[in-house]
Amino acid sequence: GNSVTQMEGPVTLSEEAFLTINCTYTATGYPSLFWYVQYPGEGLQLLLKATKADDKGSNKGFEATYRKETTSFHLEKGSVQVSDSAVYFCALSDQAAGNKLTFGGGTRVLVKP
Amino acid sequence: ETGVTQTPRHLVMGMTNKKSLKCEQHLGHNAMYWYKQSAKKPLELMFVYNFKEQTENNSVPSRFSPECPNSSHLFLHLHTLQPEDSALYLCASSQSPLAGGQGEQFFGPGTRLTVL
């Protein structure tokens, strides 16, 4: 079956530091990959996506590249802000599984001023 | 209203109460989902509806009863819940794969449920 593994948190950073959250996946088909972000007290928001190998998703300064050879979709941001403090979820959807989302366990990120 | 809305945002109920959670999507999607998010546990998919038909029930106890009267509305009826059912309940919608959707789901803000 499909699965997503992401690094456990919490990740604590200072403002303007570089952020990387690792995500690897296993899938039987050719999945689409997503990063979602959940701010305190809110639902999940789609942050970025990539639908095929070598695609790069980007939004709000965050980037992730779909690497088929390493089955990875690591999230990066060059300079984080306090407002980036949230929980980040890596996820995949697979047409063979009816496009249901398979989520990683989430990584809490805390950015200190 | 835009996106996916959920009401109420917070709900406290006793174990003998009956209540309902409501979700509405304004995105023209035709698939809707209920998820349960508990502290320190992975996100759990509960129910899936495609074109108003339930296509998945992930072994959810019968004290949770979903209803999807049309493609824009989804309800979760609750009765005789247990304290361990306290969680954040999230609704999501997407374009069905049958209609060309690529899997991205759009979530509502959730209902924080506390069962006393």
Coordinates of N, CA and C in Angstrom, one line a residue:
Chain A
G1 N 0.8 -1.2 0.0 CA 0.0 0.0 0.0 C 0.9 1.2 0.0
N2 N 0.2 2.4 -0.1 CA 0.9 3.7 -0.1 C 1.2 4.1 1.3
S3 N 2.3 4.8 1.4 CA 2.7 5.4 2.7 C 3.6 6.6 2.5
V4 N 3.6 7.5 3.5 CA 4.4 8.7 3.5 C 5.1 8.8 4.9
T5 N 6.4 9.0 4.8 CA 7.2 9.2 6.0 C 7.8 10.5 6.0
Q6 N 7.6 11.3 7.1 CA 8.3 12.6 7.2 C 8.9 12.7 8.5
M7 N 9.9 13.6 8.6 CA 10.7 13.7 9.8 C 9.8 14.1 11.0
E8 N 10.1 13.6 12.1 CA 9.3 14.0 13.3 C 9.9 15.3 13.8
G9 N 9.0 16.1 14.4 CA 9.4 17.3 15.0 C 9.5 17.2 16.5
P10 N 9.4 18.3 17.2 CA 9.3 19.6 16.6 C 10.7 20.1 16.1
V11 N 10.6 20.9 15.1 CA 11.8 21.6 14.5 C 11.7 23.0 15.0
T12 N 12.8 23.4 15.7 CA 12.8 24.7 16.3 C 13.9 25.5 15.5
L13 N 13.6 26.7 15.0 CA 14.5 27.5 14.2 C 14.4 28.9 14.7
S14 N 15.5 29.7 14.4 CA 15.4 31.1 14.5 C 14.9 31.8 13.3
E15 N 14.4 32.9 13.4 CA 13.9 33.7 12.2 C 15.0 33.8 11.2
E16 N 14.7 33.7 10.0 CA 15.6 33.9 8.8 C 16.5 32.6 8.6
A17 N 16.3 31.6 9.4 CA 17.0 30.3 9.2 C 16.4 29.6 8.0
F18 N 17.2 28.6 7.5 CA 16.8 27.8 6.4 C 16.1 26.6 6.9
L19 N 14.9 26.3 6.3 CA 14.1 25.1 6.8 C 14.1 24.0 5.7
T20 N 14.3 22.8 6.2 CA 14.1 21.6 5.4 C 13.3 20.6 6.2
I21 N 12.2 20.1 5.6 CA 11.5 19.0 6.2 C 11.5 17.9 5.1
N22 N 12.1 16.7 5.6 CA 12.2 15.6 4.7 C 10.9 14.8 4.6
C23 N 10.6 14.3 3.4 CA 9.5 13.5 3.1 C 9.8 12.5 2.1
T24 N 9.6 11.2 2.4 CA 9.7 10.1 1.4 C 8.4 9.3 1.3
Y25 N 8.2 8.7 0.2 CA 7.0 8.0 0.0 C 7.2 6.6 -0.6
T26 N 6.2 5.8 -0.5 CA 6.0 4.6 -1.3 C 4.7 4.6 -1.9
A27 N 4.6 4.2 -3.2 CA 3.3 4.2 -3.9 C 3.4 3.1 -4.9
T28 N 2.2 2.5 -5.2 CA 2.1 1.5 -6.2 C 2.0 2.1 -7.6
G29 N 1.5 3.3 -7.7 CA 1.3 3.9 -9.0 C 2.2 5.1 -9.2
Y30 N 1.6 6.1 -9.9 CA 2.3 7.3 -10.1 C 1.6 8.5 -9.4
P31 N 2.0 8.7 -8.2 CA 1.2 9.6 -7.3 C 1.5 11.1 -7.7
S32 N 0.5 11.9 -7.2 CA 0.7 13.3 -7.1 C 1.1 13.6 -5.7
L33 N 2.0 14.6 -5.4 CA 2.5 14.9 -4.1 C 2.1 16.3 -3.7
F34 N 1.9 16.4 -2.4 CA 1.4 17.6 -1.8 C 2.1 17.9 -0.5
W35 N 2.2 19.2 -0.2 CA 2.5 19.7 1.2 C 1.3 20.5 1.6
Y36 N 0.8 20.2 2.8 CA -0.2 21.0 3.5 C 0.4 21.6 4.7
V37 N -0.2 22.7 5.1 CA 0.2 23.4 6.4 C -1.0 23.6 7.2
Q38 N -0.8 23.4 8.5 CA -1.9 23.6 9.5 C -1.5 24.6 10.5
Y39 N -2.0 25.8 10.5 CA -1.7 26.8 11.5 C -2.6 26.5 12.8
P40 N -2.2 27.0 13.9 CA -2.9 26.7 15.2 C -4.4 27.0 15.1
G41 N -5.2 26.1 15.4 CA -6.7 26.3 15.5 C -7.4 26.3 14.1
E42 N -6.6 25.9 13.1 CA -7.2 25.9 11.7 C -7.2 24.6 11.1
G43 N -7.8 24.5 9.9 CA -7.7 23.3 9.1 C -6.5 23.2 8.3
L44 N -6.4 22.2 7.4 CA -5.2 22.1 6.6 C -5.4 22.9 5.3
Q45 N -4.3 23.6 5.0 CA -4.3 24.4 3.7 C -3.3 23.8 2.8
L46 N -3.7 23.7 1.5 CA -2.7 23.2 0.5 C -1.6 24.3 0.3
L47 N -0.4 23.9 0.5 CA 0.7 24.8 0.4 C 1.3 24.7 -1.0
L48 N 1.6 23.5 -1.5 CA 2.1 23.3 -2.9 C 1.9 21.9 -3.3
K49 N 2.1 21.7 -4.6 CA 1.9 20.4 -5.2 C 2.8 20.1 -6.4
A50 N 2.9 18.8 -6.7 CA 3.7 18.4 -7.9 C 3.0 17.2 -8.4
T51 N 2.7 17.1 -9.7 CA 2.0 16.0 -10.2 C 2.8 15.0 -11.0
K52 N 4.1 15.3 -11.3 CA 4.9 14.3 -12.0 C 6.3 14.5 -11.7
A53 N 7.1 13.5 -12.0 CA 8.5 13.5 -11.7 C 9.2 14.8 -12.2
D54 N 10.1 15.3 -11.3 CA 10.9 16.5 -11.6 C 10.1 17.8 -11.6
D55 N 8.8 17.8 -11.4 CA 8.0 19.0 -11.1 C 8.5 19.7 -9.9
K56 N 8.5 21.0 -9.9 CA 8.8 21.7 -8.6 C 7.5 22.5 -8.3
G57 N 7.1 22.3 -7.0 CA 6.0 23.1 -6.5 C 6.5 24.2 -5.7
S58 N 5.9 25.4 -5.8 CA 6.4 26.5 -5.0 C 5.2 27.4 -4.6
N59 N 5.3 28.0 -3.4 CA 4.3 28.9 -2.9 C 4.8 29.6 -1.6
K60 N 4.6 30.9 -1.5 CA 4.9 31.6 -0.3 C 6.4 31.4 0.1
G61 N 7.3 31.2 -0.8 CA 8.7 31.0 -0.5 C 9.1 29.6 -0.2
F62 N 8.1 28.7 -0.2 CA 8.4 27.3 0.0 C 8.5 26.6 -1.3
E63 N 9.4 25.6 -1.4 CA 9.6 24.8 -2.6 C 9.7 23.3 -2.3
A64 N 9.3 22.5 -3.2 CA 9.6 21.1 -3.1 C 9.6 20.5 -4.5
T65 N 10.6 19.6 -4.7 CA 10.7 18.9 -6.0 C 10.4 17.5 -5.9
Y66 N 9.6 17.0 -6.9 CA 9.2 15.6 -7.0 C 10.4 14.8 -7.5
R67 N 11.0 14.0 -6.6 CA 12.2 13.2 -7.0 C 11.8 11.7 -7.1
K68 N 11.6 11.2 -8.3 CA 11.1 9.8 -8.4 C 12.2 8.9 -8.1
E69 N 13.4 9.2 -8.4 CA 14.5 8.3 -8.2 C 14.8 8.0 -6.7
T70 N 14.5 9.0 -5.9 CA 14.7 8.9 -4.5 C 13.4 8.8 -3.7
T71 N 12.3 8.8 -4.4 CA 10.9 8.8 -3.9 C 10.8 9.8 -2.7
S72 N 11.2 11.0 -3.1 CA 11.2 12.1 -2.0 C 10.5 13.3 -2.5
F73 N 10.1 14.2 -1.6 CA 9.4 15.4 -1.9 C 9.7 16.4 -0.7
H74 N 11.0 16.7 -0.5 CA 11.4 17.5 0.7 C 11.0 19.0 0.5
L75 N 10.5 19.5 1.6 CA 10.0 20.9 1.6 C 11.2 21.8 2.1
E76 N 11.4 22.9 1.4 CA 12.4 23.9 1.8 C 11.9 25.3 1.8
K77 N 12.5 26.1 2.7 CA 12.3 27.5 2.6 C 13.6 28.2 3.1
G78 N 14.0 29.2 2.3 CA 15.3 29.8 2.5 C 15.4 30.7 3.8
S79 N 14.3 31.3 4.2 CA 14.4 32.3 5.3 C 13.0 32.3 5.9
V80 N 12.9 31.6 7.1 CA 11.6 31.4 7.7 C 11.3 32.7 8.6
Q81 N 10.0 32.8 8.8 CA 9.5 33.9 9.6 C 8.7 33.3 10.8
V82 N 8.5 34.1 11.8 CA 7.7 33.6 13.0 C 6.3 33.1 12.5
S83 N 5.8 33.7 11.5 CA 4.5 33.3 11.0 C 4.4 32.0 10.3
D84 N 5.6 31.4 10.0 CA 5.7 30.1 9.4 C 5.5 29.0 10.5
S85 N 5.4 29.3 11.7 CA 5.2 28.3 12.8 C 3.9 27.6 12.6
A86 N 4.0 26.3 12.4 CA 2.8 25.5 12.0 C 3.2 24.1 12.0
V87 N 2.2 23.2 11.7 CA 2.4 21.8 11.4 C 2.4 21.6 9.9
Y88 N 3.3 20.9 9.4 CA 3.4 20.7 7.9 C 3.2 19.2 7.7
F89 N 2.3 18.9 6.7 CA 2.0 17.5 6.3 C 2.4 17.3 4.9
C90 N 3.1 16.2 4.7 CA 3.4 15.7 3.3 C 2.3 14.7 3.0
A91 N 1.9 14.6 1.7 CA 0.8 13.7 1.4 C 0.9 13.3 -0.1
L92 N 0.3 12.2 -0.4 CA 0.3 11.7 -1.8 C -1.1 11.3 -2.1
S93 N -1.4 11.4 -3.4 CA -2.7 10.8 -3.9 C -2.3 10.0 -5.1
D94 N -3.0 8.9 -5.3 CA -2.7 7.9 -6.3 C -4.0 7.5 -7.0
Q95 N -4.1 7.7 -8.3 CA -5.3 7.3 -9.0 C -5.7 5.9 -8.7
A96 N -4.7 5.0 -8.6 CA -5.0 3.6 -8.4 C -5.7 3.4 -7.0
A97 N -5.6 4.3 -6.1 CA -6.3 4.2 -4.8 C -7.4 5.2 -4.8
G98 N -8.0 5.5 -5.9 CA -9.2 6.4 -6.0 C -8.9 7.8 -5.6
N99 N -7.6 8.2 -5.7 CA -7.2 9.6 -5.4 C -7.4 10.0 -3.9
K100 N -7.5 9.0 -3.1 CA -7.5 9.3 -1.6 C -6.1 9.9 -1.2
L101 N -6.1 10.8 -0.3 CA -4.8 11.3 0.2 C -4.2 10.4 1.3
T102 N -3.0 10.1 1.2 CA -2.2 9.4 2.3 C -1.3 10.4 2.9
F103 N -1.4 10.6 4.2 CA -0.7 11.7 4.9 C 0.5 11.1 5.6
G104 N 1.6 11.9 5.7 CA 2.6 11.7 6.7 C 2.1 12.1 8.1
G105 N 2.9 11.9 9.1 CA 2.5 12.1 10.5 C 2.5 13.6 10.9
G106 N 3.0 14.5 10.0 CA 3.1 15.9 10.3 C 4.4 16.2 11.1
T107 N 4.9 17.4 10.8 CA 6.1 18.0 11.4 C 5.8 19.3 12.0
R108 N 5.9 19.5 13.3 CA 5.7 20.8 13.9 C 6.9 21.6 13.8
V109 N 6.7 22.8 13.3 CA 7.8 23.8 13.1 C 7.6 25.0 14.0
L110 N 8.6 25.4 14.8 CA 8.4 26.5 15.7 C 9.6 27.5 15.3
V111 N 9.2 28.7 14.9 CA 10.2 29.7 14.5 C 10.2 30.8 15.6
K112 N 11.4 31.0 16.2 CA 11.5 31.9 17.3 C 12.1 33.2 16.8
P113 N 11.7 34.4 17.3 CA 12.2 35.7 16.8 C 13.7 35.8 17.2
Chain B
E1 N -19.6 33.3 1.0 CA -18.7 32.3 1.6 C -17.9 31.7 0.4
T2 N -16.6 31.4 0.8 CA -15.8 30.8 -0.2 C -15.1 29.5 0.4
G3 N -14.6 28.6 -0.4 CA -13.9 27.5 0.1 C -14.8 26.5 0.8
V4 N -14.3 25.9 1.9 CA -15.1 24.9 2.6 C -15.4 25.5 4.0
T5 N -16.6 25.5 4.4 CA -17.0 26.0 5.7 C -17.5 24.9 6.6
Q6 N -17.3 25.0 7.8 CA -17.8 24.0 8.8 C -18.5 24.7 10.0
T7 N -19.6 24.2 10.4 CA -20.2 24.7 11.6 C -20.7 23.5 12.5
P8 N -20.7 23.7 13.8 CA -20.1 24.8 14.5 C -18.5 24.6 14.5
R9 N -17.9 25.7 15.0 CA -16.4 25.6 15.1 C -16.0 24.8 16.4
H10 N -16.8 24.9 17.4 CA -16.6 24.3 18.7 C -17.9 23.6 19.2
L11 N -17.8 22.4 19.8 CA -19.0 21.8 20.3 C -18.6 20.9 21.5
V12 N -19.3 21.1 22.5 CA -19.2 20.3 23.7 C -20.5 19.6 23.9
M13 N -20.4 18.3 24.1 CA -21.6 17.5 24.2 C -21.4 16.4 25.3
G14 N -22.5 16.0 25.9 CA -22.5 14.8 26.8 C -22.6 13.6 26.0
M15 N -22.3 12.5 26.7 CA -22.3 11.2 26.0 C -23.7 10.7 25.5
T16 N -24.7 11.3 26.1 CA -26.1 10.9 25.7 C -26.7 11.9 24.7
N17 N -26.0 12.9 24.4 CA -26.5 13.9 23.4 C -26.5 13.4 22.0
K18 N -27.3 14.1 21.2 CA -27.3 13.9 19.7 C -27.0 15.3 19.1
K19 N -26.0 15.4 18.3 CA -25.6 16.6 17.6 C -25.2 16.3 16.2
S20 N -25.1 17.4 15.4 CA -24.7 17.2 14.0 C -23.7 18.2 13.6
L21 N -22.7 17.8 12.8 CA -21.7 18.7 12.3 C -22.1 19.0 10.8
K22 N -21.9 20.2 10.4 CA -22.2 20.6 9.0 C -21.0 21.0 8.3
C23 N -21.0 20.6 7.0 CA -19.9 21.1 6.1 C -20.5 21.5 4.8
E24 N -20.0 22.6 4.2 CA -20.5 23.1 3.0 C -19.3 23.5 2.1
Q25 N -19.3 23.1 0.9 CA -18.2 23.5 0.0 C -18.8 24.4 -1.2
H26 N -18.0 25.4 -1.5 CA -18.4 26.4 -2.5 C -17.5 26.4 -3.7
L27 N -16.9 25.2 -4.0 CA -15.9 25.0 -5.0 C -16.3 24.3 -6.2
G28 N -17.6 23.8 -6.2 CA -18.1 23.1 -7.3 C -17.5 21.7 -7.4
H29 N -17.0 21.2 -6.3 CA -16.5 19.8 -6.2 C -17.6 18.8 -6.1
N30 N -17.2 17.5 -6.4 CA -18.2 16.4 -6.3 C -17.7 15.3 -5.4
A31 N -16.7 15.5 -4.7 CA -16.2 14.5 -3.7 C -16.1 15.2 -2.3
M32 N -16.5 14.6 -1.3 CA -16.4 15.2 0.1 C -16.0 14.1 1.0
Y33 N -15.3 14.6 2.1 CA -14.6 13.7 3.0 C -14.8 14.1 4.5
W34 N -14.9 13.2 5.4 CA -14.7 13.5 6.8 C -13.4 12.9 7.3
Y35 N -12.7 13.7 8.1 CA -11.5 13.2 8.8 C -11.6 13.5 10.3
K36 N -10.9 12.6 11.0 CA -10.7 12.8 12.4 C -9.3 13.1 12.7
Q37 N -9.0 14.2 13.5 CA -7.6 14.5 13.9 C -7.6 14.6 15.4
S38 N -6.9 13.6 16.0 CA -6.7 13.5 17.4 C -5.3 13.9 17.7
A39 N -5.1 14.4 18.9 CA -3.7 14.8 19.4 C -2.8 13.5 19.3
K40 N -1.6 13.8 18.7 CA -0.6 12.8 18.7 C -1.0 11.5 17.9
K41 N -1.9 11.6 17.0 CA -2.3 10.5 16.2 C -2.4 11.0 14.7
P42 N -2.1 10.1 13.8 CA -2.2 10.5 12.4 C -3.6 10.9 12.0
L43 N -3.7 11.7 11.0 CA -5.0 12.1 10.4 C -5.7 10.8 10.0
E44 N -7.0 10.6 10.4 CA -7.8 9.5 10.0 C -8.9 9.8 9.1
L45 N -8.9 9.2 7.9 CA -10.0 9.3 7.0 C -11.2 8.5 7.5
M46 N -12.4 9.1 7.6 CA -13.5 8.4 8.1 C -14.5 8.0 7.0
F47 N -14.9 8.9 6.2 CA -15.9 8.7 5.1 C -15.5 9.4 3.9
V48 N -15.9 8.8 2.7 CA -15.7 9.4 1.4 C -17.0 9.4 0.7
Y49 N -17.4 10.5 0.1 CA -18.6 10.6 -0.8 C -18.1 11.1 -2.2
N50 N -18.6 10.4 -3.2 CA -18.4 10.8 -4.6 C -19.8 10.9 -5.2
F51 N -20.0 12.1 -5.8 CA -21.4 12.4 -6.4 C -22.5 11.9 -5.5
K52 N -22.4 12.3 -4.2 CA -23.4 12.0 -3.1 C -23.5 10.6 -2.7
E53 N -22.7 9.7 -3.3 CA -22.8 8.3 -2.9 C -21.6 8.0 -2.0
Q54 N -21.8 7.3 -0.9 CA -20.7 6.9 0.0 C -19.9 5.9 -0.6
T55 N -18.6 6.1 -0.8 CA -17.7 5.2 -1.5 C -16.7 4.6 -0.5
E56 N -16.7 5.1 0.7 CA -15.7 4.6 1.7 C -16.2 4.8 3.1
N57 N -16.1 3.8 3.9 CA -16.3 3.9 5.4 C -15.2 3.1 6.0
N58 N -14.3 3.9 6.7 CA -13.1 3.2 7.2 C -13.4 2.6 8.6
S59 N -14.3 1.7 8.6 CA -14.6 1.0 9.9 C -14.9 1.9 11.0
V60 N -15.7 2.9 10.7 CA -16.1 3.9 11.7 C -17.3 3.4 12.5
P61 N -17.2 3.6 13.8 CA -18.3 3.1 14.7 C -19.6 3.7 14.3
S62 N -20.7 3.0 14.5 CA -22.0 3.5 14.0 C -22.6 4.7 14.8
R63 N -21.9 5.1 15.8 CA -22.3 6.3 16.5 C -22.0 7.5 15.7
F64 N -21.2 7.4 14.6 CA -21.0 8.4 13.7 C -21.8 8.1 12.4
S65 N -22.7 9.0 12.0 CA -23.5 8.7 10.8 C -23.5 9.8 9.8
P66 N -22.9 9.6 8.7 CA -22.7 10.7 7.7 C -24.0 10.8 6.9
E67 N -24.1 12.0 6.3 CA -25.2 12.2 5.4 C -24.8 13.2 4.3
C68 N -25.0 12.9 3.1 CA -24.6 13.8 2.0 C -25.8 14.1 1.1
P69 N -26.6 15.1 1.3 CA -27.9 15.3 0.6 C -27.6 15.8 -0.8
N70 N -26.5 16.5 -1.1 CA -26.1 16.9 -2.4 C -24.6 17.1 -2.4
S71 N -24.1 17.5 -3.6 CA -22.6 17.5 -3.7 C -22.0 18.7 -2.9
S72 N -22.8 19.6 -2.4 CA -22.2 20.7 -1.7 C -22.3 20.6 -0.2
H73 N -23.0 19.7 0.3 CA -23.3 19.6 1.7 C -22.9 18.2 2.3
L74 N -22.4 18.2 3.4 CA -22.0 17.0 4.1 C -22.3 17.2 5.6
F75 N -22.9 16.2 6.2 CA -23.2 16.2 7.6 C -22.6 15.0 8.3
L76 N -22.3 15.2 9.6 CA -21.9 14.1 10.4 C -22.8 14.1 11.7
H77 N -23.7 13.1 11.8 CA -24.6 13.0 12.9 C -23.9 12.2 14.0
L78 N -24.0 12.7 15.2 CA -23.3 12.2 16.3 C -24.3 11.7 17.4
H79 N -24.1 10.5 17.9 CA -25.0 10.1 19.1 C -24.3 9.1 19.9
T80 N -24.5 9.2 21.2 CA -23.9 8.4 22.3 C -22.4 8.2 22.1
L81 N -21.7 9.4 21.9 CA -20.3 9.4 21.8 C -19.6 9.1 23.1
Q82 N -18.3 8.8 22.9 CA -17.4 8.4 24.0 C -16.4 9.6 24.2
P83 N -15.8 9.7 25.4 CA -14.8 10.8 25.6 C -13.7 10.6 24.6
E84 N -13.3 9.4 24.2 CA -12.2 9.3 23.2 C -12.5 9.7 21.8
D85 N -13.8 10.1 21.6 CA -14.2 10.7 20.3 C -13.9 12.2 20.3
S86 N -13.4 12.7 21.4 CA -13.0 14.1 21.4 C -11.9 14.3 20.4
A87 N -12.0 15.3 19.5 CA -11.0 15.5 18.4 C -11.4 16.7 17.6
L88 N -10.6 17.0 16.6 CA -10.9 18.0 15.6 C -11.4 17.2 14.4
Y89 N -12.6 17.5 14.0 CA -13.2 16.8 12.8 C -13.2 17.8 11.6
L90 N -12.5 17.3 10.6 CA -12.2 18.1 9.4 C -13.0 17.6 8.2
C91 N -13.6 18.5 7.5 CA -14.3 18.2 6.3 C -13.4 18.7 5.1
A92 N -13.4 17.9 4.0 CA -12.6 18.3 2.8 C -13.4 18.0 1.6
S93 N -13.1 18.7 0.5 CA -13.7 18.4 -0.8 C -12.7 18.4 -1.9
S94 N -13.0 17.7 -3.0 CA -12.1 17.7 -4.1 C -12.9 17.4 -5.4
Q95 N -12.3 17.6 -6.5 CA -12.9 17.1 -7.7 C -12.7 15.6 -7.8
S96 N -13.7 14.9 -8.0 CA -13.7 13.4 -8.0 C -12.7 13.0 -9.1
P97 N -12.0 11.9 -8.9 CA -11.1 11.3 -9.9 C -12.0 10.9 -11.2
L98 N -13.3 10.6 -10.9 CA -14.1 10.3 -12.1 C -14.4 11.5 -13.0
A99 N -14.1 12.7 -12.4 CA -14.3 13.9 -13.2 C -12.9 14.6 -13.4
G100 N -11.9 13.8 -13.4 CA -10.5 14.4 -13.7 C -9.7 15.0 -12.6
G101 N -10.2 14.8 -11.4 CA -9.5 15.4 -10.2 C -8.1 14.7 -10.1
Q102 N -7.1 15.5 -9.6 CA -5.8 15.0 -9.4 C -5.4 14.7 -8.0
G103 N -6.4 14.8 -7.1 CA -6.2 14.4 -5.7 C -6.1 15.4 -4.7
E104 N -5.9 16.7 -5.1 CA -5.8 17.7 -4.1 C -7.2 18.0 -3.4
Q105 N -7.1 18.0 -2.1 CA -8.3 18.2 -1.3 C -8.2 19.6 -0.6
F106 N -9.4 20.2 -0.5 CA -9.5 21.5 0.2 C -10.2 21.3 1.5
F107 N -9.6 21.8 2.6 CA -10.2 21.5 3.9 C -10.9 22.7 4.5
G108 N -11.9 22.4 5.3 CA -12.5 23.4 6.1 C -11.7 23.6 7.4
P109 N -12.2 24.6 8.2 CA -11.4 24.9 9.5 C -11.6 23.9 10.6
G110 N -12.5 23.0 10.4 CA -12.7 22.0 11.5 C -13.7 22.3 12.5
T111 N -14.2 21.3 13.2 CA -15.1 21.4 14.4 C -14.3 20.8 15.5
R112 N -14.0 21.6 16.6 CA -13.3 21.0 17.8 C -14.4 20.4 18.7
L113 N -14.5 19.1 18.8 CA -15.5 18.4 19.5 C -14.9 17.9 20.9
T114 N -15.6 18.2 21.9 CA -15.3 17.7 23.3 C -16.5 16.9 23.8
V115 N -16.2 15.7 24.1 CA -17.3 14.8 24.7 C -17.0 14.6 26.2
L116 N -18.0 15.0 27.0 CA -17.8 14.9 28.4 C -18.4 13.7 29.0

